[in-house]
Amino acid sequence: MNDPADTLRATLADLVDGLPPRQAARAVERLIANYRGDTPTDAPILRDRADVVAYAAYRMPATFAAVRSALTAFAEAVPDWVPGSHLDVGGGTGAATWAVSDTWGGTRPVTVLDWAEPALVLGQEIAASLPALREARWRRSRIGAALDIESVDLVTVSYVLNELTGSDRAALVDAAAGAARAVVIVEAGTPAGYARVIEARDRLIAAGFRVAAPCPHSAACPIEAGTDWCHFAARVSRSSLHRQVKSGSLAYEDEKFSYVAATRLPVEPAASRVVRRPQIRKGQVLLDLCASDERLRRSTVTKRHGDLYKAARDAAWGDPWPPGED
């Protein structure tokens, strides 16, 4: 069976080979400026094939990595469940569909909704390289209050809420909650992205969902508004296009993201979760945790803790803690 991550990298590399480097870099720079803006737009940001190829090559690996990380945490909290169907709302070229295929093997009905026709066309073209996605449906649709979602097991919404008005965000989350057994929402790992995730989290809980990840509970977030924000990082290998656009030489970058994964299924959330990079010091590891008692706390693990100390040295930002109790 094809490995989705490797197949996606190879397919995107083939695509960008046909695009002049300067044109690709200019398209990416303009599109990044649009995507980072806070002003919602009713017009598609991805206008034509050149835009879509450039942005897919630049952003799909990062989106894939962030969504894959969120899905991994979700799958750990619902270990005996595999989605029988998947709807990717605002999915563009379909990075989240690749992440779902990489998380759960096999095939399932998959639908990608997006307003940008060029993104859907390219997404279908890219998906042809992965057997699990060859039968996926790619449908043009406005994402907002008028969106009608049919019953489905899993809905993903990644890097979409920032493009919508407040009322459309609420309508989308409510529609997803009314149709799905599980909803996974990913946004940029910024204070504004976190605020959108918390807003969505509150609506999902109000609709009867339970939080599976990253939170160890479905109570209010213990972070005081305006003082900090909950986010994580996924490491992404940089392509030559990445290095050209960012004028960087590193072979990787860290994609910062905020997310919530919630479900109507029985759920076993982590006992606590590492919410900052662990600080490894001589003979001890400092772990900043969000705990099931609805508090943030720092845990100091020392050599005298034996195997737990070894686990703490291997722990990563975003991991459940303690190990084996996710």
PDB file of N, CA and C in Angstrom, residues 248-319:
ATOM      1  N   GLY A 248      15.816  30.733   3.416  1.00  0.00           N
ATOM      2  CA  GLY A 248      16.392  29.968   4.510  1.00  0.00           C
ATOM      3  C   GLY A 248      17.175  28.775   4.007  1.00  0.00           C
ATOM      4  N   SER A 249      18.036  28.258   4.854  1.00  0.00           N
ATOM      5  CA  SER A 249      18.866  27.118   4.462  1.00  0.00           C
ATOM      6  C   SER A 249      18.520  25.848   5.236  1.00  0.00           C
ATOM      7  N   LEU A 250      17.716  25.972   6.303  1.00  0.00           N
ATOM      8  CA  LEU A 250      17.354  24.795   7.083  1.00  0.00           C
ATOM      9  C   LEU A 250      16.547  23.812   6.241  1.00  0.00           C
ATOM     10  N   ALA A 251      16.715  22.534   6.528  1.00  0.00           N
ATOM     11  CA  ALA A 251      16.011  21.501   5.773  1.00  0.00           C
ATOM     12  C   ALA A 251      14.597  21.271   6.293  1.00  0.00           C
ATOM     13  N   TYR A 252      14.230  21.982   7.343  1.00  0.00           N
ATOM     14  CA  TYR A 252      12.911  21.781   7.933  1.00  0.00           C
ATOM     15  C   TYR A 252      12.397  23.094   8.506  1.00  0.00           C
ATOM     16  N   GLU A 253      11.091  23.106   8.842  1.00  0.00           N
ATOM     17  CA  GLU A 253      10.507  24.191   9.612  1.00  0.00           C
ATOM     18  C   GLU A 253       9.423  23.603  10.491  1.00  0.00           C
ATOM     19  N   ASP A 254       9.019  24.349  11.505  1.00  0.00           N
ATOM     20  CA  ASP A 254       7.968  23.885  12.407  1.00  0.00           C
ATOM     21  C   ASP A 254       6.682  24.634  12.114  1.00  0.00           C
ATOM     22  N   GLU A 255       5.653  23.877  11.758  1.00  0.00           N
ATOM     23  CA  GLU A 255       4.335  24.449  11.503  1.00  0.00           C
ATOM     24  C   GLU A 255       3.598  24.569  12.829  1.00  0.00           C
ATOM     25  N   LYS A 256       3.302  25.793  13.239  1.00  0.00           N
ATOM     26  CA  LYS A 256       2.579  26.032  14.487  1.00  0.00           C
ATOM     27  C   LYS A 256       1.071  25.991  14.210  1.00  0.00           C
ATOM     28  N   PHE A 257       0.333  25.297  15.047  1.00  0.00           N
ATOM     29  CA  PHE A 257      -1.106  25.164  14.824  1.00  0.00           C
ATOM     30  C   PHE A 257      -1.841  25.005  16.149  1.00  0.00           C
ATOM     31  N   SER A 258      -3.107  25.398  16.141  1.00  0.00           N
ATOM     32  CA  SER A 258      -4.026  25.145  17.244  1.00  0.00           C
ATOM     33  C   SER A 258      -5.125  24.232  16.719  1.00  0.00           C
ATOM     34  N   TYR A 259      -5.697  23.419  17.597  1.00  0.00           N
ATOM     35  CA  TYR A 259      -6.726  22.501  17.102  1.00  0.00           C
ATOM     36  C   TYR A 259      -7.654  22.058  18.210  1.00  0.00           C
ATOM     37  N   VAL A 260      -8.785  21.516  17.790  1.00  0.00           N
ATOM     38  CA  VAL A 260      -9.675  20.793  18.689  1.00  0.00           C
ATOM     39  C   VAL A 260     -10.232  19.598  17.930  1.00  0.00           C
ATOM     40  N   ALA A 261     -10.264  18.458  18.596  1.00  0.00           N
ATOM     41  CA  ALA A 261     -10.883  17.254  18.060  1.00  0.00           C
ATOM     42  C   ALA A 261     -11.962  16.836  19.050  1.00  0.00           C
ATOM     43  N   ALA A 262     -13.196  16.797  18.592  1.00  0.00           N
ATOM     44  CA  ALA A 262     -14.317  16.499  19.485  1.00  0.00           C
ATOM     45  C   ALA A 262     -15.223  15.463  18.840  1.00  0.00           C
ATOM     46  N   THR A 263     -15.975  14.752  19.665  1.00  0.00           N
ATOM     47  CA  THR A 263     -16.740  13.629  19.150  1.00  0.00           C
ATOM     48  C   THR A 263     -17.960  13.319  20.012  1.00  0.00           C
ATOM     49  N   ARG A 264     -18.898  12.612  19.424  1.00  0.00           N
ATOM     50  CA  ARG A 264     -20.033  12.058  20.170  1.00  0.00           C
ATOM     51  C   ARG A 264     -19.747  10.625  20.618  1.00  0.00           C
ATOM     52  N   LEU A 265     -18.605  10.092  20.231  1.00  0.00           N
ATOM     53  CA  LEU A 265     -18.219   8.726  20.574  1.00  0.00           C
ATOM     54  C   LEU A 265     -17.731   8.652  22.018  1.00  0.00           C
ATOM     55  N   PRO A 266     -17.720   7.449  22.623  1.00  0.00           N
ATOM     56  CA  PRO A 266     -17.039   7.288  23.904  1.00  0.00           C
ATOM     57  C   PRO A 266     -15.568   7.664  23.723  1.00  0.00           C
ATOM     58  N   VAL A 267     -15.035   8.435  24.642  1.00  0.00           N
ATOM     59  CA  VAL A 267     -13.695   8.978  24.432  1.00  0.00           C
ATOM     60  C   VAL A 267     -12.817   8.779  25.667  1.00  0.00           C
ATOM     61  N   GLU A 268     -11.528   8.542  25.437  1.00  0.00           N
ATOM     62  CA  GLU A 268     -10.561   8.368  26.515  1.00  0.00           C
ATOM     63  C   GLU A 268      -9.454   9.410  26.325  1.00  0.00           C
ATOM     64  N   PRO A 269      -9.697  10.646  26.722  1.00  0.00           N
ATOM     65  CA  PRO A 269      -8.672  11.682  26.522  1.00  0.00           C
ATOM     66  C   PRO A 269      -7.435  11.420  27.370  1.00  0.00           C
ATOM     67  N   ALA A 270      -6.354  12.093  27.010  1.00  0.00           N
ATOM     68  CA  ALA A 270      -5.111  11.960  27.769  1.00  0.00           C
ATOM     69  C   ALA A 270      -5.319  12.400  29.210  1.00  0.00           C
ATOM     70  N   ALA A 271      -4.569  11.795  30.137  1.00  0.00           N
ATOM     71  CA  ALA A 271      -4.626  12.221  31.534  1.00  0.00           C
ATOM     72  C   ALA A 271      -4.152  13.667  31.660  1.00  0.00           C
ATOM     73  N   SER A 272      -3.160  14.025  30.867  1.00  0.00           N
ATOM     74  CA  SER A 272      -2.698  15.406  30.737  1.00  0.00           C
ATOM     75  C   SER A 272      -1.936  15.486  29.428  1.00  0.00           C
ATOM     76  N   ARG A 273      -1.623  16.708  28.998  1.00  0.00           N
ATOM     77  CA  ARG A 273      -0.910  16.874  27.737  1.00  0.00           C
ATOM     78  C   ARG A 273       0.197  17.905  27.885  1.00  0.00           C
ATOM     79  N   VAL A 274       1.321  17.620  27.249  1.00  0.00           N
ATOM     80  CA  VAL A 274       2.464  18.532  27.265  1.00  0.00           C
ATOM     81  C   VAL A 274       2.146  19.713  26.348  1.00  0.00           C
ATOM     82  N   VAL A 275       2.077  20.910  26.918  1.00  0.00           N
ATOM     83  CA  VAL A 275       1.634  22.069  26.147  1.00  0.00           C
ATOM     84  C   VAL A 275       2.755  23.070  25.845  1.00  0.00           C
ATOM     85  N   ARG A 276       3.984  22.730  26.199  1.00  0.00           N
ATOM     86  CA  ARG A 276       5.157  23.528  25.822  1.00  0.00           C
ATOM     87  C   ARG A 276       6.300  22.560  25.532  1.00  0.00           C
ATOM     88  N   ARG A 277       7.316  23.049  24.857  1.00  0.00           N
ATOM     89  CA  ARG A 277       8.483  22.197  24.635  1.00  0.00           C
ATOM     90  C   ARG A 277       9.081  21.811  25.992  1.00  0.00           C
ATOM     91  N   PRO A 278       9.305  20.523  26.234  1.00  0.00           N
ATOM     92  CA  PRO A 278       9.934  20.108  27.497  1.00  0.00           C
ATOM     93  C   PRO A 278      11.307  20.775  27.668  1.00  0.00           C
ATOM     94  N   GLN A 279      11.611  21.147  28.877  1.00  0.00           N
ATOM     95  CA  GLN A 279      12.910  21.749  29.191  1.00  0.00           C
ATOM     96  C   GLN A 279      13.792  20.697  29.859  1.00  0.00           C
ATOM     97  N   ILE A 280      14.813  20.289  29.132  1.00  0.00           N
ATOM     98  CA  ILE A 280      15.704  19.254  29.631  1.00  0.00           C
ATOM     99  C   ILE A 280      16.908  19.923  30.297  1.00  0.00           C
ATOM    100  N   ARG A 281      17.051  19.673  31.578  1.00  0.00           N
ATOM    101  CA  ARG A 281      18.156  20.226  32.350  1.00  0.00           C
ATOM    102  C   ARG A 281      18.946  19.089  32.978  1.00  0.00           C
ATOM    103  N   LYS A 282      20.037  19.417  33.618  1.00  0.00           N
ATOM    104  CA  LYS A 282      20.886  18.386  34.202  1.00  0.00           C
ATOM    105  C   LYS A 282      20.111  17.610  35.271  1.00  0.00           C
ATOM    106  N   GLY A 283      19.856  16.344  34.978  1.00  0.00           N
ATOM    107  CA  GLY A 283      19.203  15.479  35.950  1.00  0.00           C
ATOM    108  C   GLY A 283      17.712  15.671  36.097  1.00  0.00           C
ATOM    109  N   GLN A 284      17.103  16.523  35.283  1.00  0.00           N
ATOM    110  CA  GLN A 284      15.660  16.720  35.412  1.00  0.00           C
ATOM    111  C   GLN A 284      15.046  17.219  34.104  1.00  0.00           C
ATOM    112  N   VAL A 285      13.747  17.008  33.994  1.00  0.00           N
ATOM    113  CA  VAL A 285      12.980  17.487  32.848  1.00  0.00           C
ATOM    114  C   VAL A 285      11.769  18.238  33.376  1.00  0.00           C
ATOM    115  N   LEU A 286      11.549  19.442  32.866  1.00  0.00           N
ATOM    116  CA  LEU A 286      10.399  20.239  33.273  1.00  0.00           C
ATOM    117  C   LEU A 286       9.320  20.120  32.203  1.00  0.00           C
ATOM    118  N   LEU A 287       8.140  19.683  32.611  1.00  0.00           N
ATOM    119  CA  LEU A 287       7.024  19.500  31.691  1.00  0.00           C
ATOM    120  C   LEU A 287       5.889  20.448  32.063  1.00  0.00           C
ATOM    121  N   ASP A 288       5.467  21.276  31.121  1.00  0.00           N
ATOM    122  CA  ASP A 288       4.287  22.116  31.308  1.00  0.00           C
ATOM    123  C   ASP A 288       3.092  21.341  30.792  1.00  0.00           C
ATOM    124  N   LEU A 289       2.114  21.128  31.670  1.00  0.00           N
ATOM    125  CA  LEU A 289       1.007  20.230  31.362  1.00  0.00           C
ATOM    126  C   LEU A 289      -0.347  20.915  31.504  1.00  0.00           C
ATOM    127  N   CYS A 290      -1.271  20.525  30.627  1.00  0.00           N
ATOM    128  CA  CYS A 290      -2.693  20.802  30.844  1.00  0.00           C
ATOM    129  C   CYS A 290      -3.277  19.511  31.400  1.00  0.00           C
ATOM    130  N   ALA A 291      -3.879  19.582  32.582  1.00  0.00           N
ATOM    131  CA  ALA A 291      -4.266  18.374  33.309  1.00  0.00           C
ATOM    132  C   ALA A 291      -5.779  18.165  33.320  1.00  0.00           C
ATOM    133  N   SER A 292      -6.172  16.943  33.646  1.00  0.00           N
ATOM    134  CA  SER A 292      -7.593  16.583  33.642  1.00  0.00           C
ATOM    135  C   SER A 292      -8.368  17.265  34.762  1.00  0.00           C
ATOM    136  N   ASP A 293      -7.650  17.849  35.759  1.00  0.00           N
ATOM    137  CA  ASP A 293      -8.348  18.582  36.812  1.00  0.00           C
ATOM    138  C   ASP A 293      -8.594  20.043  36.404  1.00  0.00           C
ATOM    139  N   GLU A 294      -8.438  20.295  35.088  1.00  0.00           N
ATOM    140  CA  GLU A 294      -8.770  21.603  34.496  1.00  0.00           C
ATOM    141  C   GLU A 294      -7.779  22.692  34.888  1.00  0.00           C
ATOM    142  N   ARG A 295      -6.549  22.301  35.162  1.00  0.00           N
ATOM    143  CA  ARG A 295      -5.528  23.262  35.545  1.00  0.00           C
ATOM    144  C   ARG A 295      -4.284  23.103  34.681  1.00  0.00           C
ATOM    145  N   LEU A 296      -3.494  24.169  34.615  1.00  0.00           N
ATOM    146  CA  LEU A 296      -2.166  24.116  34.026  1.00  0.00           C
ATOM    147  C   LEU A 296      -1.176  23.930  35.166  1.00  0.00           C
ATOM    148  N   ARG A 297      -0.205  23.036  34.987  1.00  0.00           N
ATOM    149  CA  ARG A 297       0.780  22.834  36.036  1.00  0.00           C
ATOM    150  C   ARG A 297       2.114  22.443  35.421  1.00  0.00           C
ATOM    151  N   ARG A 298       3.172  22.672  36.181  1.00  0.00           N
ATOM    152  CA  ARG A 298       4.507  22.237  35.778  1.00  0.00           C
ATOM    153  C   ARG A 298       4.901  21.024  36.613  1.00  0.00           C
ATOM    154  N   SER A 299       5.376  19.988  35.932  1.00  0.00           N
ATOM    155  CA  SER A 299       5.826  18.773  36.600  1.00  0.00           C
ATOM    156  C   SER A 299       7.331  18.649  36.397  1.00  0.00           C
ATOM    157  N   THR A 300       8.043  18.387  37.468  1.00  0.00           N
ATOM    158  CA  THR A 300       9.484  18.185  37.408  1.00  0.00           C
ATOM    159  C   THR A 300       9.774  16.698  37.570  1.00  0.00           C
ATOM    160  N   VAL A 301      10.356  16.112  36.545  1.00  0.00           N
ATOM    161  CA  VAL A 301      10.687  14.679  36.565  1.00  0.00           C
ATOM    162  C   VAL A 301      12.200  14.551  36.660  1.00  0.00           C
ATOM    163  N   THR A 302      12.676  13.847  37.680  1.00  0.00           N
ATOM    164  CA  THR A 302      14.112  13.735  37.923  1.00  0.00           C
ATOM    165  C   THR A 302      14.583  12.294  37.730  1.00  0.00           C
ATOM    166  N   LYS A 303      15.887  12.114  37.830  1.00  0.00           N
ATOM    167  CA  LYS A 303      16.468  10.788  37.630  1.00  0.00           C
ATOM    168  C   LYS A 303      15.923   9.768  38.619  1.00  0.00           C
ATOM    169  N   ARG A 304      15.554  10.243  39.796  1.00  0.00           N
ATOM    170  CA  ARG A 304      15.054   9.291  40.797  1.00  0.00           C
ATOM    171  C   ARG A 304      13.701   8.684  40.414  1.00  0.00           C
ATOM    172  N   HIS A 305      13.067   9.258  39.353  1.00  0.00           N
ATOM    173  CA  HIS A 305      11.810   8.688  38.874  1.00  0.00           C
ATOM    174  C   HIS A 305      12.035   7.520  37.913  1.00  0.00           C
ATOM    175  N   GLY A 306      13.290   7.156  37.661  1.00  0.00           N
ATOM    176  CA  GLY A 306      13.606   5.967  36.877  1.00  0.00           C
ATOM    177  C   GLY A 306      13.090   6.023  35.449  1.00  0.00           C
ATOM    178  N   ASP A 307      12.253   5.031  35.095  1.00  0.00           N
ATOM    179  CA  ASP A 307      11.745   4.926  33.731  1.00  0.00           C
ATOM    180  C   ASP A 307      10.927   6.152  33.326  1.00  0.00           C
ATOM    181  N   LEU A 308      10.257   6.763  34.294  1.00  0.00           N
ATOM    182  CA  LEU A 308       9.469   7.952  33.973  1.00  0.00           C
ATOM    183  C   LEU A 308      10.386   9.097  33.529  1.00  0.00           C
ATOM    184  N   TYR A 309      11.571   9.167  34.122  1.00  0.00           N
ATOM    185  CA  TYR A 309      12.545  10.186  33.723  1.00  0.00           C
ATOM    186  C   TYR A 309      12.995   9.955  32.280  1.00  0.00           C
ATOM    187  N   LYS A 310      13.250   8.691  31.939  1.00  0.00           N
ATOM    188  CA  LYS A 310      13.631   8.370  30.556  1.00  0.00           C
ATOM    189  C   LYS A 310      12.510   8.765  29.584  1.00  0.00           C
ATOM    190  N   ALA A 311      11.266   8.492  29.989  1.00  0.00           N
ATOM    191  CA  ALA A 311      10.129   8.858  29.135  1.00  0.00           C
ATOM    192  C   ALA A 311      10.010  10.372  29.002  1.00  0.00           C
ATOM    193  N   ALA A 312      10.281  11.075  30.091  1.00  0.00           N
ATOM    194  CA  ALA A 312      10.193  12.537  30.063  1.00  0.00           C
ATOM    195  C   ALA A 312      11.238  13.124  29.124  1.00  0.00           C
ATOM    196  N   ARG A 313      12.423  12.531  29.085  1.00  0.00           N
ATOM    197  CA  ARG A 313      13.465  13.017  28.181  1.00  0.00           C
ATOM    198  C   ARG A 313      13.074  12.812  26.712  1.00  0.00           C
ATOM    199  N   ASP A 314      12.241  11.797  26.471  1.00  0.00           N
ATOM    200  CA  ASP A 314      11.788  11.519  25.100  1.00  0.00           C
ATOM    201  C   ASP A 314      10.480  12.222  24.763  1.00  0.00           C
ATOM    202  N   ALA A 315       9.834  12.826  25.749  1.00  0.00           N
ATOM    203  CA  ALA A 315       8.522  13.444  25.518  1.00  0.00           C
ATOM    204  C   ALA A 315       8.653  14.649  24.593  1.00  0.00           C
ATOM    205  N   ALA A 316       7.624  14.858  23.801  1.00  0.00           N
ATOM    206  CA  ALA A 316       7.608  15.975  22.852  1.00  0.00           C
ATOM    207  C   ALA A 316       6.420  16.876  23.138  1.00  0.00           C
ATOM    208  N   TRP A 317       6.527  18.100  22.715  1.00  0.00           N
ATOM    209  CA  TRP A 317       5.439  19.068  22.780  1.00  0.00           C
ATOM    210  C   TRP A 317       4.216  18.465  22.104  1.00  0.00           C
ATOM    211  N   GLY A 318       3.097  18.425  22.831  1.00  0.00           N
ATOM    212  CA  GLY A 318       1.863  17.875  22.292  1.00  0.00           C
ATOM    213  C   GLY A 318       1.576  16.448  22.692  1.00  0.00           C
ATOM    214  N   ASP A 319       2.559  15.772  23.304  1.00  0.00           N
ATOM    215  CA  ASP A 319       2.357  14.375  23.699  1.00  0.00           C
ATOM    216  C   ASP A 319       1.430  14.251  24.900  1.00  0.00           C
TER     217      ASP A 319
END
